[in-house]
DNA sequence: AAGATGACTAACT
DNA sequence: AAGTTAGCCATCT
């Protein structure tokens, strides 16, 4: 790896750091998908890295890891796994609704958080 | 050390 | 609608 690339490229730790920052900023009752987190972290196309970063996050960070789901609005753990059910419980306890095991990503996006705050959890905007 | 593996996704059939 | 493919890339075998 040349010095030139090293100057412009982020280190692995930098990338995790950025991802953690984005995830920590997801408001309660909202979800983002892996790809979106990657984009917001300035790492477009690196959705897989987001999952990895979440797994590596130090526990004391208390990252709201459960607010990240896949692009289909579904939890990316097996339904019968303890992690999967924990994630779902956490989300439902903050008001996120599942229909057929999937979340309406648009409806529960941070963008819409202000709408829910003002007008309640209505289906239509 | 090469190949497999994932908390992924978009674009194809 | 459900599989497959290709891109992704740090880690694990």
PDB file of C-alpha atoms (C1' of nucleotides) in Angstrom:
ATOM      1  CA  UNK A   1       0.000   0.000   0.000  1.00  0.00           C
ATOM      2  CA  UNK A   2       1.503   3.283  -1.099  1.00  0.00           C
ATOM      3  CA  UNK A   3       1.940   6.288   1.142  1.00  0.00           C
ATOM      4  CA  UNK A   4      -0.426   8.170  -1.090  1.00  0.00           C
ATOM      5  CA  UNK A   5      -3.238   5.731  -0.464  1.00  0.00           C
ATOM      6  CA  UNK A   6      -2.478   5.573   3.185  1.00  0.00           C
ATOM      7  CA  UNK A   7      -2.901   9.311   3.442  1.00  0.00           C
ATOM      8  CA  UNK A   8      -6.392   9.312   1.965  1.00  0.00           C
ATOM      9  CA  UNK A   9      -7.708   5.995   3.209  1.00  0.00           C
ATOM     10  CA  UNK A  10      -9.299   5.483   6.558  1.00  0.00           C
ATOM     11  CA  UNK A  11      -7.855   2.928   8.913  1.00  0.00           C
ATOM     12  CA  UNK A  12     -10.068   0.079  10.029  1.00  0.00           C
ATOM     13  CA  UNK A  13     -10.456   1.706  13.408  1.00  0.00           C
ATOM     14  CA  UNK A  14     -11.495   4.979  11.799  1.00  0.00           C
ATOM     15  CA  UNK A  15     -14.160   3.193   9.833  1.00  0.00           C
ATOM     16  CA  UNK A  16     -15.556   1.451  12.874  1.00  0.00           C
ATOM     17  CA  UNK A  17     -15.483   4.747  14.714  1.00  0.00           C
ATOM     18  CA  UNK A  18     -17.568   6.460  12.037  1.00  0.00           C
ATOM     19  CA  UNK A  19     -20.049   3.620  11.964  1.00  0.00           C
ATOM     20  CA  UNK A  20     -20.422   3.665  15.735  1.00  0.00           C
ATOM     21  CA  UNK A  21     -21.057   7.384  15.624  1.00  0.00           C
ATOM     22  CA  UNK A  22     -23.863   7.028  13.131  1.00  0.00           C
ATOM     23  CA  UNK A  23     -25.485   4.168  14.991  1.00  0.00           C
ATOM     24  CA  UNK A  24     -25.277   5.963  18.307  1.00  0.00           C
ATOM     25  CA  UNK A  25     -27.203   8.803  16.690  1.00  0.00           C
ATOM     26  CA  UNK A  26     -30.223   6.726  15.678  1.00  0.00           C
ATOM     27  CA  UNK A  27     -33.103   8.011  17.805  1.00  0.00           C
ATOM     28  CA  UNK A  28     -35.203   5.742  19.957  1.00  0.00           C
ATOM     29  CA  UNK A  29     -38.069   4.202  18.045  1.00  0.00           C
ATOM     30  CA  UNK A  30     -36.261   4.521  14.717  1.00  0.00           C
ATOM     31  CA  UNK A  31     -34.358   2.075  12.567  1.00  0.00           C
ATOM     32  CA  UNK A  32     -31.796   2.313   9.782  1.00  0.00           C
ATOM     33  CA  UNK A  33     -30.551  -0.449   7.544  1.00  0.00           C
ATOM     34  CA  UNK A  34     -26.927  -1.520   7.234  1.00  0.00           C
ATOM     35  CA  UNK A  35     -26.389   0.044   3.856  1.00  0.00           C
ATOM     36  CA  UNK A  36     -27.797   3.348   4.986  1.00  0.00           C
ATOM     37  CA  UNK A  37     -25.580   3.442   8.036  1.00  0.00           C
ATOM     38  CA  UNK A  38     -22.626   2.782   5.762  1.00  0.00           C
ATOM     39  CA  UNK A  39     -23.603   5.637   3.471  1.00  0.00           C
ATOM     40  CA  UNK A  40     -24.125   8.045   6.333  1.00  0.00           C
ATOM     41  CA  UNK A  41     -20.727   7.046   7.680  1.00  0.00           C
ATOM     42  CA  UNK A  42     -19.162   7.962   4.365  1.00  0.00           C
ATOM     43  CA  UNK A  43     -18.616   4.324   3.452  1.00  0.00           C
ATOM     44  CA  UNK A  44     -21.092   3.652   0.641  1.00  0.00           C
ATOM     45  CA  UNK A  45     -21.362   0.042  -0.426  1.00  0.00           C
ATOM     46  CA  UNK A  46     -19.799  -1.300   2.737  1.00  0.00           C
ATOM     47  CA  UNK A  47     -22.925  -2.602   4.411  1.00  0.00           C
ATOM     48  CA  UNK A  48     -21.171  -5.733   5.590  1.00  0.00           C
ATOM     49  CA  UNK A  49     -18.670  -3.654   7.458  1.00  0.00           C
ATOM     50  CA  UNK A  50     -21.495  -2.219   9.514  1.00  0.00           C
ATOM     51  CA  UNK A  51     -22.507  -5.611  10.836  1.00  0.00           C
ATOM     52  CA  UNK A  52     -18.906  -6.313  11.641  1.00  0.00           C
ATOM     53  CA  UNK A  53     -18.510  -2.986  13.415  1.00  0.00           C
ATOM     54  CA  UNK A  54     -21.568  -3.611  15.541  1.00  0.00           C
ATOM     55  CA  UNK A  55     -20.213  -6.958  16.586  1.00  0.00           C
ATOM     56  CA  UNK A  56     -16.944  -5.348  17.572  1.00  0.00           C
ATOM     57  CA  UNK A  57     -18.399  -2.442  19.494  1.00  0.00           C
ATOM     58  CA  UNK A  58     -17.203  -2.409  23.112  1.00  0.00           C
ATOM     59  CA  UNK A  59     -20.069  -3.146  25.426  1.00  0.00           C
ATOM     60  CA  UNK A  60     -19.496  -0.053  27.494  1.00  0.00           C
ATOM     61  CA  UNK A  61     -20.440   2.006  24.471  1.00  0.00           C
ATOM     62  CA  UNK A  62     -24.033   0.926  24.952  1.00  0.00           C
ATOM     63  CA  UNK A  63     -24.575   1.277  21.253  1.00  0.00           C
ATOM     64  CA  UNK A  64     -28.210   0.961  20.149  1.00  0.00           C
ATOM     65  CA  UNK A  65     -27.214  -1.903  17.884  1.00  0.00           C
ATOM     66  CA  UNK A  66     -30.779  -3.171  17.746  1.00  0.00           C
ATOM     67  CA  UNK A  67     -31.834  -0.167  15.646  1.00  0.00           C
ATOM     68  CA  UNK A  68     -29.990  -1.523  12.637  1.00  0.00           C
ATOM     69  CA  UNK A  69     -31.830  -4.025  10.442  1.00  0.00           C
ATOM     70  CA  UNK A  70     -31.406  -5.205   6.877  1.00  0.00           C
ATOM     71  CA  UNK A  71     -32.649  -3.543   3.708  1.00  0.00           C
ATOM     72  CA  UNK A  72     -35.847  -5.604   3.815  1.00  0.00           C
ATOM     73  CA  UNK A  73     -36.675  -4.194   7.221  1.00  0.00           C
ATOM     74  CA  UNK A  74     -36.037  -7.560   8.797  1.00  0.00           C
ATOM     75  CA  UNK A  75     -33.770  -8.647  11.586  1.00  0.00           C
ATOM     76  CA  UNK A  76     -30.642 -10.289  10.248  1.00  0.00           C
ATOM     77  CA  UNK A  77     -30.482 -12.980  12.913  1.00  0.00           C
ATOM     78  CA  UNK A  78     -32.394 -16.242  12.706  1.00  0.00           C
ATOM     79  CA  UNK A  79     -35.923 -15.876  14.072  1.00  0.00           C
ATOM     80  CA  UNK A  80     -35.394 -18.553  16.678  1.00  0.00           C
ATOM     81  CA  UNK A  81     -32.067 -17.171  17.895  1.00  0.00           C
ATOM     82  CA  UNK A  82     -31.798 -15.427  21.244  1.00  0.00           C
ATOM     83  CA  UNK A  83     -30.179 -12.437  19.587  1.00  0.00           C
ATOM     84  CA  UNK A  84     -32.986 -12.162  17.092  1.00  0.00           C
ATOM     85  CA  UNK A  85     -35.711 -12.241  19.672  1.00  0.00           C
ATOM     86  CA  UNK A  86     -33.836  -9.829  21.906  1.00  0.00           C
ATOM     87  CA  UNK A  87     -33.482  -7.362  19.066  1.00  0.00           C
ATOM     88  CA  UNK A  88     -37.150  -7.604  18.273  1.00  0.00           C
ATOM     89  CA  UNK A  89     -38.124  -7.172  21.905  1.00  0.00           C
ATOM     90  CA  UNK A  90     -35.963  -4.097  22.228  1.00  0.00           C
ATOM     91  CA  UNK A  91     -37.434  -2.556  19.103  1.00  0.00           C
ATOM     92  CA  UNK A  92     -41.022  -3.319  20.005  1.00  0.00           C
ATOM     93  CA  UNK A  93     -40.479  -1.921  23.465  1.00  0.00           C
ATOM     94  CA  UNK A  94     -39.618   1.419  21.894  1.00  0.00           C
ATOM     95  CA  UNK A  95     -42.643   1.406  19.655  1.00  0.00           C
ATOM     96  CA  UNK A  96     -41.318  -0.070  16.442  1.00  0.00           C
ATOM     97  CA  UNK A  97     -43.956  -2.234  14.782  1.00  0.00           C
ATOM     98  CA  UNK A  98     -43.450  -5.429  12.841  1.00  0.00           C
ATOM     99  CA  UNK A  99     -45.781  -6.579  10.096  1.00  0.00           C
ATOM    100  CA  UNK A 100     -44.990 -10.058   8.835  1.00  0.00           C
ATOM    101  CA  UNK A 101     -41.640  -9.944  10.644  1.00  0.00           C
ATOM    102  CA  UNK A 102     -40.662  -6.773   8.817  1.00  0.00           C
ATOM    103  CA  UNK A 103     -40.466  -3.105   9.726  1.00  0.00           C
ATOM    104  CA  UNK A 104     -41.637  -0.388   7.362  1.00  0.00           C
ATOM    105  CA  UNK A 105     -38.269   1.316   6.992  1.00  0.00           C
ATOM    106  CA  UNK A 106     -39.681   4.548   5.681  1.00  0.00           C
ATOM    107  CA  UNK A 107     -42.214   4.836   8.422  1.00  0.00           C
ATOM    108  CA  UNK A 108     -39.669   4.247  11.172  1.00  0.00           C
ATOM    109  CA  UNK A 109     -36.821   6.211   9.670  1.00  0.00           C
ATOM    110  CA  UNK A 110     -35.198   8.957  11.751  1.00  0.00           C
ATOM    111  CA  UNK A 111     -36.576  11.327   9.119  1.00  0.00           C
ATOM    112  CA  UNK A 112     -40.065  10.479  10.161  1.00  0.00           C
ATOM    113  CA  UNK A 113     -39.306  10.719  13.864  1.00  0.00           C
ATOM    114  CA  UNK A 114     -40.345  14.353  13.957  1.00  0.00           C
ATOM    115  CA  UNK A 115     -43.640  13.504  12.313  1.00  0.00           C
ATOM    116  CA  UNK A 116     -44.411  10.881  14.908  1.00  0.00           C
ATOM    117  CA  UNK A 117     -43.448  13.312  17.614  1.00  0.00           C
ATOM    118  CA  UNK A 118     -45.871  15.898  16.310  1.00  0.00           C
ATOM    119  CA  UNK A 119     -48.730  13.766  15.082  1.00  0.00           C
ATOM    120  CA  UNK A 120     -48.324  10.382  16.678  1.00  0.00           C
ATOM    121  CA  UNK A 121     -47.709   7.012  15.086  1.00  0.00           C
ATOM    122  CA  UNK A 122     -50.103   7.417  12.187  1.00  0.00           C
ATOM    123  CA  UNK A 123     -49.665   5.400   9.051  1.00  0.00           C
ATOM    124  CA  UNK A 124     -50.080   8.321   6.718  1.00  0.00           C
ATOM    125  CA  UNK A 125     -48.071  11.499   6.647  1.00  0.00           C
TER     126      UNK A 125
ATOM    127  C1'  DA B   1      -1.602 -18.820   3.063  1.00  0.00           C
ATOM    128  C1'  DA B   2      -5.758 -19.614   0.284  1.00  0.00           C
ATOM    129  C1'  DG B   3     -10.489 -20.190   0.910  1.00  0.00           C
ATOM    130  C1'  DA B   4     -14.656 -19.703   3.485  1.00  0.00           C
ATOM    131  C1'  DT B   5     -17.631 -16.815   6.098  1.00  0.00           C
ATOM    132  C1'  DG B   6     -20.806 -13.294   7.453  1.00  0.00           C
ATOM    133  C1'  DA B   7     -25.512  -8.741  11.836  1.00  0.00           C
ATOM    134  C1'  DC B   8     -25.282  -6.833   3.516  1.00  0.00           C
ATOM    135  C1'  DT B   9     -27.308  -5.196  -0.931  1.00  0.00           C
ATOM    136  C1'  DA B  10     -28.663  -4.179  -5.657  1.00  0.00           C
ATOM    137  C1'  DA B  11     -29.459  -6.176  -9.799  1.00  0.00           C
ATOM    138  C1'  DC B  12     -30.280  -9.790 -12.289  1.00  0.00           C
ATOM    139  C1'  DT B  13     -33.200 -14.273 -13.692  1.00  0.00           C
TER     140       DT B  13
ATOM    141  C1'  DA C   1     -41.798 -14.491  -5.836  1.00  0.00           C
ATOM    142  C1'  DA C   2     -37.752 -16.771  -5.005  1.00  0.00           C
ATOM    143  C1'  DG C   3     -32.874 -17.821  -6.326  1.00  0.00           C
ATOM    144  C1'  DT C   4     -28.551 -16.488  -8.143  1.00  0.00           C
ATOM    145  C1'  DT C   5     -24.590 -13.355  -8.959  1.00  0.00           C
ATOM    146  C1'  DA C   6     -21.436 -10.034  -8.149  1.00  0.00           C
ATOM    147  C1'  DG C   7     -19.531  -6.634  -5.272  1.00  0.00           C
ATOM    148  C1'  DC C   8     -18.115  -5.929  -0.636  1.00  0.00           C
ATOM    149  C1'  DC C   9     -13.834  -6.885   2.954  1.00  0.00           C
ATOM    150  C1'  DA C  10     -12.118  -7.868   7.717  1.00  0.00           C
ATOM    151  C1'  DT C  11     -11.691 -12.244  10.135  1.00  0.00           C
ATOM    152  C1'  DC C  12     -11.579 -16.875  10.843  1.00  0.00           C
ATOM    153  C1'  DT C  13     -10.026 -21.665   9.529  1.00  0.00           C
TER     154       DT C  13
END
